[in-house]
PDB file of C-alpha atoms in Angstrom:
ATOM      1  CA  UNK A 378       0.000   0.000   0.000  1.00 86.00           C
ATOM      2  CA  UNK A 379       1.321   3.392  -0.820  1.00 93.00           C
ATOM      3  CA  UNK A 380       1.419   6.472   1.344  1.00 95.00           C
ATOM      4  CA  UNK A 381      -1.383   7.936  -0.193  1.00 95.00           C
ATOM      5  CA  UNK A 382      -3.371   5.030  -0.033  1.00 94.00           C
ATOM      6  CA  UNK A 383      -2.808   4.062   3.784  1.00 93.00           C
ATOM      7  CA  UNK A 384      -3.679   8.391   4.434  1.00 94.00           C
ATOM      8  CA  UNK A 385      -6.366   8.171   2.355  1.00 93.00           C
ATOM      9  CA  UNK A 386      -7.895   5.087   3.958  1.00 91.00           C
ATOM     10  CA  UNK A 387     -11.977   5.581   5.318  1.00 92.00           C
ATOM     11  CA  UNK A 388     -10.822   4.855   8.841  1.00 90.00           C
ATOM     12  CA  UNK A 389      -8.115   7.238   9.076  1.00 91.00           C
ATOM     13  CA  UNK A 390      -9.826  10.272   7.697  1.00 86.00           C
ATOM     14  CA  UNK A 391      -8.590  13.584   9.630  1.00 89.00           C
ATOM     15  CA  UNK A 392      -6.582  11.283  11.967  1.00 93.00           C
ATOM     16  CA  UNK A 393      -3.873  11.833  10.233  1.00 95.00           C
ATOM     17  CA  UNK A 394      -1.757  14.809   8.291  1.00 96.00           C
ATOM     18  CA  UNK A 395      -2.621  15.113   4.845  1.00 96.00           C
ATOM     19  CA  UNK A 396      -0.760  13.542   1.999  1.00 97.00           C
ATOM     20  CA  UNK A 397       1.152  16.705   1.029  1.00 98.00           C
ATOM     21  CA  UNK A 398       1.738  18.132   4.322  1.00 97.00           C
ATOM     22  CA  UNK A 399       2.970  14.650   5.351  1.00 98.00           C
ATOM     23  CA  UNK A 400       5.478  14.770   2.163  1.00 98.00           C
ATOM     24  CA  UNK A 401       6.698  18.213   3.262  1.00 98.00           C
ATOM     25  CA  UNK A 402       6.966  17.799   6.756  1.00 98.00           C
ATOM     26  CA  UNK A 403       9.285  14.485   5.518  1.00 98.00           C
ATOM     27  CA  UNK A 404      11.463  17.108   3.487  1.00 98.00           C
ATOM     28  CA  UNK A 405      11.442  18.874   6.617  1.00 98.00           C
ATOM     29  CA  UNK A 406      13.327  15.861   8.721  1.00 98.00           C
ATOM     30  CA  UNK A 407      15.584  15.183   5.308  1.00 97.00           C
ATOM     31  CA  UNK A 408      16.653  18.719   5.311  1.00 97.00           C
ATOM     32  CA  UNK A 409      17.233  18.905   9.198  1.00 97.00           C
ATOM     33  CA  UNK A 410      21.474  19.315  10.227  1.00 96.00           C
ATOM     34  CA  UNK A 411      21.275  16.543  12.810  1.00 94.00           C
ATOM     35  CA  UNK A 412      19.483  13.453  11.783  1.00 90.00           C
ATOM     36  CA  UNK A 413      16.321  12.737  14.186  1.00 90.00           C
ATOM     37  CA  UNK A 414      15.219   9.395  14.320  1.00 89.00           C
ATOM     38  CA  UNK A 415      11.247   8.606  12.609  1.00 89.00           C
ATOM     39  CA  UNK A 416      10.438   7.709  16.172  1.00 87.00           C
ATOM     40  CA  UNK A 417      10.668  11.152  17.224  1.00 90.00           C
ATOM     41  CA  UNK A 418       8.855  13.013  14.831  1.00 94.00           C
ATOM     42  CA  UNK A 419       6.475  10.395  13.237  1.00 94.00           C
ATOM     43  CA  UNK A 420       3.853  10.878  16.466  1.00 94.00           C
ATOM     44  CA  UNK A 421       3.378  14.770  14.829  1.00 95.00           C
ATOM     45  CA  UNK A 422       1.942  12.943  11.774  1.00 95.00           C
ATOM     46  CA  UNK A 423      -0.596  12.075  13.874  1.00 93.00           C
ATOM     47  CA  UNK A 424      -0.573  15.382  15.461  1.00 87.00           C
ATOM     48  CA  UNK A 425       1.392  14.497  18.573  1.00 85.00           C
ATOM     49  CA  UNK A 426      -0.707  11.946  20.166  1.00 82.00           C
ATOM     50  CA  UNK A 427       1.311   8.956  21.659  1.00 81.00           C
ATOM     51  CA  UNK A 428      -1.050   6.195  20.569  1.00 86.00           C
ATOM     52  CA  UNK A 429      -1.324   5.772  16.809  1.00 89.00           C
ATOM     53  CA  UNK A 430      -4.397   5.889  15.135  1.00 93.00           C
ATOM     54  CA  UNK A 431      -4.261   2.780  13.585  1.00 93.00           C
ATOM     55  CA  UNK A 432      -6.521   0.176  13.950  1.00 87.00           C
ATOM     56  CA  UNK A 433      -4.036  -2.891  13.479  1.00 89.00           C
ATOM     57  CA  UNK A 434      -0.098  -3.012  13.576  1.00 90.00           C
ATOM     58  CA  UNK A 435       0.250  -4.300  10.239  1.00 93.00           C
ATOM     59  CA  UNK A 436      -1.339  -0.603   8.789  1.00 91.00           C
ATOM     60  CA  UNK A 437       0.751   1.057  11.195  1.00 92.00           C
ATOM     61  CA  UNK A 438       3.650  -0.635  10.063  1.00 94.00           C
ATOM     62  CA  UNK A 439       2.828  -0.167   6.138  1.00 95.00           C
ATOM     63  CA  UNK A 440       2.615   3.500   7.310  1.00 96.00           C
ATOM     64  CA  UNK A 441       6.068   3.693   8.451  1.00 95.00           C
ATOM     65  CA  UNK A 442       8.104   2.243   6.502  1.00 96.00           C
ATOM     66  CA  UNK A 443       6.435   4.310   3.498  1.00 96.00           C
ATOM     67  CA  UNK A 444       7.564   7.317   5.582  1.00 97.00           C
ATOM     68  CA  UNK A 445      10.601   6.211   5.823  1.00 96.00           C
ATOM     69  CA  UNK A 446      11.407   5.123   2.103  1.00 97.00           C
ATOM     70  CA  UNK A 447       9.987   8.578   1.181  1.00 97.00           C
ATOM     71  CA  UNK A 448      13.098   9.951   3.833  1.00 97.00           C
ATOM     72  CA  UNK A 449      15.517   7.914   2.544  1.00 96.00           C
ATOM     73  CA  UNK A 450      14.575   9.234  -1.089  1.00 97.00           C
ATOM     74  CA  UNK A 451      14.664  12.748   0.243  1.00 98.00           C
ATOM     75  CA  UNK A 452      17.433  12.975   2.206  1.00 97.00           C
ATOM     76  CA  UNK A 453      20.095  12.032  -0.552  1.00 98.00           C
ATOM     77  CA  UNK A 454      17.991  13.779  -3.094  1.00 98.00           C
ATOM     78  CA  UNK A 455      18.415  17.244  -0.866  1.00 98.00           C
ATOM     79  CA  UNK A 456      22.270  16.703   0.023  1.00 98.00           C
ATOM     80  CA  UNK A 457      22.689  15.980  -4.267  1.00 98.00           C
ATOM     81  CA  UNK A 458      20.563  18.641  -5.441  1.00 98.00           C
ATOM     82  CA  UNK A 459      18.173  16.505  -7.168  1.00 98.00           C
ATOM     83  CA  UNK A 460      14.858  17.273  -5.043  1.00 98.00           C
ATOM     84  CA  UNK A 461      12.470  18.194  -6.821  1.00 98.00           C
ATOM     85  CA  UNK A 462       8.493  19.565  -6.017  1.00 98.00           C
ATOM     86  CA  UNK A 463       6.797  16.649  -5.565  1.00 97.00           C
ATOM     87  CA  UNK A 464       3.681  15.578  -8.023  1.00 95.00           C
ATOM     88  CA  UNK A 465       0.954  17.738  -7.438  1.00 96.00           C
ATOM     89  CA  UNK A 466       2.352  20.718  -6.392  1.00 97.00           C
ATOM     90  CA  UNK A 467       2.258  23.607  -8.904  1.00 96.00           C
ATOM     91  CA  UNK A 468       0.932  26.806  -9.359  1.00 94.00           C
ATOM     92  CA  UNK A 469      -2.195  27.995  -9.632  1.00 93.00           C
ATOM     93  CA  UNK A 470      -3.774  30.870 -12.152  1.00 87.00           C
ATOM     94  CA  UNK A 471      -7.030  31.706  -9.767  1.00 87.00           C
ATOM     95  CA  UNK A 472      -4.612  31.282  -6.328  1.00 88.00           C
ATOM     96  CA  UNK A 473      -1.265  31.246  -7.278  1.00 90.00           C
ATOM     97  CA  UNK A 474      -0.324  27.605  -6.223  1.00 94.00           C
ATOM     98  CA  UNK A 475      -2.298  25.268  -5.540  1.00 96.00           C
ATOM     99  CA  UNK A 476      -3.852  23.017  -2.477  1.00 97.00           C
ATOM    100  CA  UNK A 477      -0.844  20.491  -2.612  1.00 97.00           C
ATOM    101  CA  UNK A 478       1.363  23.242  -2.332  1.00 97.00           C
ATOM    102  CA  UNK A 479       0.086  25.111   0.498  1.00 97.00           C
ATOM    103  CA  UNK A 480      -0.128  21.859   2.375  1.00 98.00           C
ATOM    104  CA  UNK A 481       2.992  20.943   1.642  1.00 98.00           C
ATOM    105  CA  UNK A 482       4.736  24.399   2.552  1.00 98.00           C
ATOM    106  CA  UNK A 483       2.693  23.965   5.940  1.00 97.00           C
ATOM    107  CA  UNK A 484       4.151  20.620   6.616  1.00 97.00           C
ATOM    108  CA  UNK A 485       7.682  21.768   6.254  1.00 97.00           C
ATOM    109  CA  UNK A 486       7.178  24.815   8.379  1.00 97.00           C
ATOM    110  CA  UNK A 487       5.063  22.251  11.223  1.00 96.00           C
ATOM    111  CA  UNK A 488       8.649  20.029  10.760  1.00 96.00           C
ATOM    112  CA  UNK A 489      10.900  23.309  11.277  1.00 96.00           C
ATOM    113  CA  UNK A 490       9.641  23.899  14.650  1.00 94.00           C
ATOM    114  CA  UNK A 491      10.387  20.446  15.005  1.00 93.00           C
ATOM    115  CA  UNK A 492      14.228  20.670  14.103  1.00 95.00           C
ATOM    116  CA  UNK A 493      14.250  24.445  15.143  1.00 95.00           C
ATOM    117  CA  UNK A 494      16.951  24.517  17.803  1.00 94.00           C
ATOM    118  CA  UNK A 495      19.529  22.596  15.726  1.00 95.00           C
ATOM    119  CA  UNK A 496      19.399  25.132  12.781  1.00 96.00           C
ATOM    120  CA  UNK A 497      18.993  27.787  15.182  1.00 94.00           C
ATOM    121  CA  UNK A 498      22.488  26.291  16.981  1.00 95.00           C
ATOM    122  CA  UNK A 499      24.419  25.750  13.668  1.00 96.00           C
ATOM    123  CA  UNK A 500      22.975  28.707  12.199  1.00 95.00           C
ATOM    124  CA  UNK A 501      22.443  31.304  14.619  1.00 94.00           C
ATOM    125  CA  UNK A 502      21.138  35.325  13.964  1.00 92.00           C
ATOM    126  CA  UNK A 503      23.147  37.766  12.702  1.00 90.00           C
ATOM    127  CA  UNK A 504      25.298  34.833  10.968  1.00 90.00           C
ATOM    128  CA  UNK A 505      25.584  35.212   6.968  1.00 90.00           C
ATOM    129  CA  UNK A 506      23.955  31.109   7.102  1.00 94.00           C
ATOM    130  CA  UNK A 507      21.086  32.538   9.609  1.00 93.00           C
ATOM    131  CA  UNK A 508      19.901  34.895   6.454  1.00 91.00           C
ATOM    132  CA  UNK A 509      20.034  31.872   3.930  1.00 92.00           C
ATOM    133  CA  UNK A 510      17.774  30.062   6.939  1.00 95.00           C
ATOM    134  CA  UNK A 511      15.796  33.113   6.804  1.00 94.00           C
ATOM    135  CA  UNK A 512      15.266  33.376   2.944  1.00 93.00           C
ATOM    136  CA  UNK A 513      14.352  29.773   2.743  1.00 96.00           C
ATOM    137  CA  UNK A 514      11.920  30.108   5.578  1.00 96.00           C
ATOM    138  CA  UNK A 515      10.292  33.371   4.727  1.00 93.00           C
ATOM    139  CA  UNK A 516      10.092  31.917   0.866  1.00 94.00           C
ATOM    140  CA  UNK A 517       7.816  28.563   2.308  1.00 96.00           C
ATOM    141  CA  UNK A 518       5.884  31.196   4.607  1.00 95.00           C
ATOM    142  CA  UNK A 519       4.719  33.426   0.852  1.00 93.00           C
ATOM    143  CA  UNK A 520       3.633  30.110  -0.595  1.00 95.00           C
ATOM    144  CA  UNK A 521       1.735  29.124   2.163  1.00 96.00           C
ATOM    145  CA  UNK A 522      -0.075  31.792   2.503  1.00 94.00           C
ATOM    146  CA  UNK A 523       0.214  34.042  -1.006  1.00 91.00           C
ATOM    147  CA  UNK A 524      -2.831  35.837  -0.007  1.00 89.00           C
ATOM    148  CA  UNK A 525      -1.754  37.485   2.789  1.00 88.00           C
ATOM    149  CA  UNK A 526       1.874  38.025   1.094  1.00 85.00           C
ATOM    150  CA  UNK A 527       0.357  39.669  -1.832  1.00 84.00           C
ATOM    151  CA  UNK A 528      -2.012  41.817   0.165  1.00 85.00           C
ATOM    152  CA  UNK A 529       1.087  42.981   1.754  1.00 82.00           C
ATOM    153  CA  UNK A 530       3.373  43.369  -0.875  1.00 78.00           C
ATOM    154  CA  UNK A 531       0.311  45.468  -2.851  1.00 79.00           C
ATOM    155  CA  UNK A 532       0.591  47.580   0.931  1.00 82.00           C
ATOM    156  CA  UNK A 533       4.021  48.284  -0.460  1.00 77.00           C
ATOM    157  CA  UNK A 534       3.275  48.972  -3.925  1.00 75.00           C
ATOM    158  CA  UNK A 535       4.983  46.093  -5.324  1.00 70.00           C
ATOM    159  CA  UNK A 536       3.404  43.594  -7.724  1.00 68.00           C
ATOM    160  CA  UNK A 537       3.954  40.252  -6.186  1.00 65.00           C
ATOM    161  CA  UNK A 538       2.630  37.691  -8.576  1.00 72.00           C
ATOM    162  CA  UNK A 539       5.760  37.342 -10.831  1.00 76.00           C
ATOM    163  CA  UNK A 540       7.476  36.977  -7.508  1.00 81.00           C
ATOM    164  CA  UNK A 541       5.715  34.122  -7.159  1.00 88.00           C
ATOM    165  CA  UNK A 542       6.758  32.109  -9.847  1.00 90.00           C
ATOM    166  CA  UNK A 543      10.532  32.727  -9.332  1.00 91.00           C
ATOM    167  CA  UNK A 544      10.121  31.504  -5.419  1.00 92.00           C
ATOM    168  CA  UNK A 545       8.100  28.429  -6.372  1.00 95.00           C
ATOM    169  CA  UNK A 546      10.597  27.596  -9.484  1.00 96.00           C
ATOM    170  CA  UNK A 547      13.434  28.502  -6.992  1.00 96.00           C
ATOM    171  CA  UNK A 548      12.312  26.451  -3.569  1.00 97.00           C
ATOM    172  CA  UNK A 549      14.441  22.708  -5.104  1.00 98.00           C
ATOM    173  CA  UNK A 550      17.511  24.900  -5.090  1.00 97.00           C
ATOM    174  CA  UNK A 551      17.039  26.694  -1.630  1.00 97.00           C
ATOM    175  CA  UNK A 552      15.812  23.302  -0.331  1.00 98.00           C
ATOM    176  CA  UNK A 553      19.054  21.743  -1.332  1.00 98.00           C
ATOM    177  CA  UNK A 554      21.153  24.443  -0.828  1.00 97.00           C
ATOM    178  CA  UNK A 555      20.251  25.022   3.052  1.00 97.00           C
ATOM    179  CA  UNK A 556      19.753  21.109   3.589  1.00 97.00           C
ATOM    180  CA  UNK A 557      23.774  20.855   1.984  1.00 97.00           C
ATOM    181  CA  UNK A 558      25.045  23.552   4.314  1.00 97.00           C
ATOM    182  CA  UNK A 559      23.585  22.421   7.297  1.00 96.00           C
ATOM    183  CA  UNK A 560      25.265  19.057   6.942  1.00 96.00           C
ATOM    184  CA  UNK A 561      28.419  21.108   6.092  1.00 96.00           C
ATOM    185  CA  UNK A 562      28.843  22.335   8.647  1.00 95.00           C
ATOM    186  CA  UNK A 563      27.441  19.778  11.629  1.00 95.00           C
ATOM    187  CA  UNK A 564      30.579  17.556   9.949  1.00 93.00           C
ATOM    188  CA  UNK A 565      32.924  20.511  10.369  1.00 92.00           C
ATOM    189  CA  UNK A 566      32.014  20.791  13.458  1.00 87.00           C
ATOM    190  CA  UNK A 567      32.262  17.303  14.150  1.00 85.00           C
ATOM    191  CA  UNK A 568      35.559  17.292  12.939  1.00 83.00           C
ATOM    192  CA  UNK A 569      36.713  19.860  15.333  1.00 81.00           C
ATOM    193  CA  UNK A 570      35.686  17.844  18.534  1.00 77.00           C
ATOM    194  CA  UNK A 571      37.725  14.887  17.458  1.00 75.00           C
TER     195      UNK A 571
END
């Protein structure tokens, strides 16, 4: 059973994050500087609760290990700078991007606040990495929620949508780029405690 499937499953309906935001909040844990096992993050998939919704341990274990193949496509994906949007996500005439893509910006930003304090360690304000943090971050944020960004960039007389197109086509390379510098420099630092 795929990932989709197993989310999209009668039983499981709402229990469980969506099938986007559960792909981007994935990215999010591939991306993160220190590597966090599934079995501390794979409870927010299910928003946080410590029994899993499901009703038998085969489904539960179909669910995890689809997780974690879509991780271990991710991570190497992010670190080569071959990630890519996944299918689905795109952008939208009437709203800018679409549903997939909102919910898969949200899932990212739910998994930053999971990995937080380890970019915020390796990458901390005022640094010249903090601002490449920042872009990526505040880039994720717009496509989110493009109708509060253009409501606010129209505040500032700018015309946003073009802006929007660049960000989406330019998220894979931010993605990758932030995901190879974190790594960079956890192993430098690594290097310098032994």
């Amino acid at each position: 059973m795929s990932l989709q499937e197993i989310i999209s499953h009668p039983e499981l309906d709402g229990k469980l994050l969506n099938y986007p935001t559960t792909l981007g909040f994935i990215t999010s844990m591939a991306a993160a500087p220190h590597m966090l096992s599934p079995h501390d993050w794979l409870p927010y998939l299910w928003g946080g609760e410590e029994t899993a919704p499901f009703t038998n341990g085969e489904q539960l274990e179909q669910y995890v290990e689809a997780v974690v193949q879509y991780w271990n496509e991710y991570r190497p994906a992010l670190l080569g700078g071959t990630w890519v949007w996944p299918e689905g996500c795109a952008l939208d005439e009437t709203d800018i991007v679409n549903e997939q893509t909102k919910d898969f910006c949200q899932g990212i930003l739910q998994g930053w606040q999971l990995a937080r304090d380890d970019w915020e360690t390796i990458m901390p304000e005022h640094s010249e990495d903090n601002a490449l943090l920042g872009g990526v971050l505040l880039s994720l944020s717009m496509l989110f929620d493009p109708e509060t960004t253009l409501t606010m960039l129209e505040e500032q007389g700018l015309q946003g949508l073009d802006q929007f197109e660049e960000i989406f086509n330019s998220i894979p390379v931010m993605l990758c780029g932030l995901t190879q510098r974190g790594a960079a420099i956890v192993e430098a630092s690594e290097d310098e405690a032994e």
